[in-house]
Amino acid sequence: MDTQIESALRYVRNANGGATLANFLEDHEPIGQKLWDGLVAGNWVRIGPDGKIQISPSQDALSIGVEGDHLVIRIGVDCLCNITETADTWPARNEEGDPCKILDRQQFIQDLVNELGRDDEQGATSIHLAFDQAAQDVLESGSESVELPYD
């Protein structure tokens, strides 16, 4: 992701829904309009009904919370694709180090969902393994929410 785009998105997020387009353009002179056009073209932001700049829902960052009796994990699909393409573990495809590019985001997300739900030979999925590791980390951090039989 371009550093100017990253900086502009950080600005929008830090404004917590309080920035208008006029604020954005003024604070990003002299490239404000060009930068704004890039954000809109990339579906990064939108203007809400109140006239304030909002991050597009497809760009929502990872959030994990409890809603009623459910653990809910959310991330905007565009955000997920963007962080996937910029991850250190994402392979380079040539000597110059150009990264692999997701060509069909909808298909990639569907393939990713299928992979996350795929069982290994013991019946565990990637999600099960992530939960197991997180639970182990809770134990190792000394959480008082768990009683060990040998305490």
PDB file of C-alpha atoms in Angstrom, residues 70-147:
ATOM      1  CA  HIS A  70     -20.992 -15.253  20.452  1.00  0.00           C
ATOM      2  CA  LEU A  71     -17.354 -14.496  19.784  1.00  0.00           C
ATOM      3  CA  VAL A  72     -17.409 -12.358  16.647  1.00  0.00           C
ATOM      4  CA  ILE A  73     -14.397 -11.844  14.385  1.00  0.00           C
ATOM      5  CA  ARG A  74     -14.788  -9.259  11.616  1.00  0.00           C
ATOM      6  CA  ILE A  75     -12.560  -7.758   8.984  1.00  0.00           C
ATOM      7  CA  GLY A  76     -13.438  -5.912   5.798  1.00  0.00           C
ATOM      8  CA  VAL A  77     -12.677  -8.042   2.746  1.00  0.00           C
ATOM      9  CA  ASP A  78     -10.696  -5.285   1.028  1.00  0.00           C
ATOM     10  CA  CYS A  79      -8.703  -4.732   4.224  1.00  0.00           C
ATOM     11  CA  LEU A  80      -7.966  -8.466   4.426  1.00  0.00           C
ATOM     12  CA  CYS A  81      -6.796  -8.586   0.810  1.00  0.00           C
ATOM     13  CA  ASN A  82      -4.637  -5.487   1.293  1.00  0.00           C
ATOM     14  CA  ILE A  83      -2.911  -6.783   4.418  1.00  0.00           C
ATOM     15  CA  THR A  84      -2.457 -10.186   2.777  1.00  0.00           C
ATOM     16  CA  GLU A  85      -0.676  -8.625  -0.191  1.00  0.00           C
ATOM     17  CA  THR A  86       1.627  -6.616   2.078  1.00  0.00           C
ATOM     18  CA  ALA A  87       2.386  -9.392   4.585  1.00  0.00           C
ATOM     19  CA  ASP A  88       6.011 -10.456   5.022  1.00  0.00           C
ATOM     20  CA  THR A  89       4.936 -14.049   4.396  1.00  0.00           C
ATOM     21  CA  TRP A  90       3.288 -13.248   1.028  1.00  0.00           C
ATOM     22  CA  PRO A  91       5.590 -14.570  -1.704  1.00  0.00           C
ATOM     23  CA  ALA A  92       7.493 -12.470  -4.215  1.00  0.00           C
ATOM     24  CA  ARG A  93       7.159 -13.660  -7.788  1.00  0.00           C
ATOM     25  CA  ASN A  94      10.302 -12.306  -9.422  1.00  0.00           C
ATOM     26  CA  GLU A  95      13.881 -11.212  -8.784  1.00  0.00           C
ATOM     27  CA  GLU A  96      12.848  -7.584  -8.233  1.00  0.00           C
ATOM     28  CA  GLY A  97      10.714  -8.687  -5.304  1.00  0.00           C
ATOM     29  CA  ASP A  98       7.401  -7.635  -6.790  1.00  0.00           C
ATOM     30  CA  PRO A  99       4.713  -9.248  -4.630  1.00  0.00           C
ATOM     31  CA  CYS A 100       2.045 -11.626  -5.814  1.00  0.00           C
ATOM     32  CA  LYS A 101      -1.165  -9.780  -6.598  1.00  0.00           C
ATOM     33  CA  ILE A 102      -4.697 -10.930  -5.833  1.00  0.00           C
ATOM     34  CA  LEU A 103      -6.457 -10.693  -9.188  1.00  0.00           C
ATOM     35  CA  ASP A 104      -9.967 -11.785  -8.168  1.00  0.00           C
ATOM     36  CA  ARG A 105     -10.716 -10.643  -4.629  1.00  0.00           C
ATOM     37  CA  GLN A 106     -14.124 -12.343  -4.410  1.00  0.00           C
ATOM     38  CA  GLN A 107     -12.672 -15.693  -5.463  1.00  0.00           C
ATOM     39  CA  PHE A 108      -9.665 -15.255  -3.170  1.00  0.00           C
ATOM     40  CA  ILE A 109     -11.931 -14.573  -0.178  1.00  0.00           C
ATOM     41  CA  GLN A 110     -14.062 -17.620  -0.998  1.00  0.00           C
ATOM     42  CA  ASP A 111     -10.928 -19.766  -1.336  1.00  0.00           C
ATOM     43  CA  LEU A 112      -9.653 -18.373   1.977  1.00  0.00           C
ATOM     44  CA  VAL A 113     -12.952 -19.169   3.725  1.00  0.00           C
ATOM     45  CA  ASN A 114     -12.805 -22.706   2.340  1.00  0.00           C
ATOM     46  CA  GLU A 115      -9.218 -23.090   3.543  1.00  0.00           C
ATOM     47  CA  LEU A 116     -10.044 -21.766   7.015  1.00  0.00           C
ATOM     48  CA  GLY A 117     -12.801 -24.380   7.293  1.00  0.00           C
ATOM     49  CA  ARG A 118     -10.754 -27.279   5.906  1.00  0.00           C
ATOM     50  CA  ASP A 119     -10.103 -30.034   8.445  1.00  0.00           C
ATOM     51  CA  ASP A 120      -6.698 -31.599   8.904  1.00  0.00           C
ATOM     52  CA  GLU A 121      -6.281 -35.324   9.563  1.00  0.00           C
ATOM     53  CA  GLN A 122      -7.313 -34.828  13.227  1.00  0.00           C
ATOM     54  CA  GLY A 123     -10.416 -32.822  12.305  1.00  0.00           C
ATOM     55  CA  ALA A 124      -8.999 -29.433  13.324  1.00  0.00           C
ATOM     56  CA  THR A 125      -9.219 -26.324  11.171  1.00  0.00           C
ATOM     57  CA  SER A 126      -6.867 -23.338  11.069  1.00  0.00           C
ATOM     58  CA  ILE A 127      -9.390 -21.512  13.240  1.00  0.00           C
ATOM     59  CA  HIS A 128      -9.436 -24.325  15.824  1.00  0.00           C
ATOM     60  CA  LEU A 129      -5.643 -24.203  15.970  1.00  0.00           C
ATOM     61  CA  ALA A 130      -5.666 -20.409  16.405  1.00  0.00           C
ATOM     62  CA  PHE A 131      -8.170 -20.744  19.281  1.00  0.00           C
ATOM     63  CA  ASP A 132      -6.055 -23.500  20.860  1.00  0.00           C
ATOM     64  CA  GLN A 133      -2.953 -21.298  20.695  1.00  0.00           C
ATOM     65  CA  ALA A 134      -4.795 -18.277  22.099  1.00  0.00           C
ATOM     66  CA  ALA A 135      -6.170 -20.385  24.985  1.00  0.00           C
ATOM     67  CA  GLN A 136      -2.654 -21.652  25.702  1.00  0.00           C
ATOM     68  CA  ASP A 137      -1.393 -18.062  25.693  1.00  0.00           C
ATOM     69  CA  VAL A 138      -4.111 -17.143  28.235  1.00  0.00           C
ATOM     70  CA  LEU A 139      -2.864 -19.932  30.514  1.00  0.00           C
ATOM     71  CA  GLU A 140       0.776 -18.941  30.101  1.00  0.00           C
ATOM     72  CA  SER A 141       0.048 -15.279  30.808  1.00  0.00           C
ATOM     73  CA  GLY A 142      -1.166 -16.240  34.283  1.00  0.00           C
ATOM     74  CA  SER A 143      -4.804 -15.317  33.775  1.00  0.00           C
ATOM     75  CA  GLU A 144      -6.880 -15.644  36.907  1.00  0.00           C
ATOM     76  CA  SER A 145      -9.852 -16.731  34.779  1.00  0.00           C
ATOM     77  CA  VAL A 146      -8.532 -20.311  34.741  1.00  0.00           C
ATOM     78  CA  GLU A 147      -7.767 -22.669  37.596  1.00  0.00           C
TER      79      GLU A 147
END
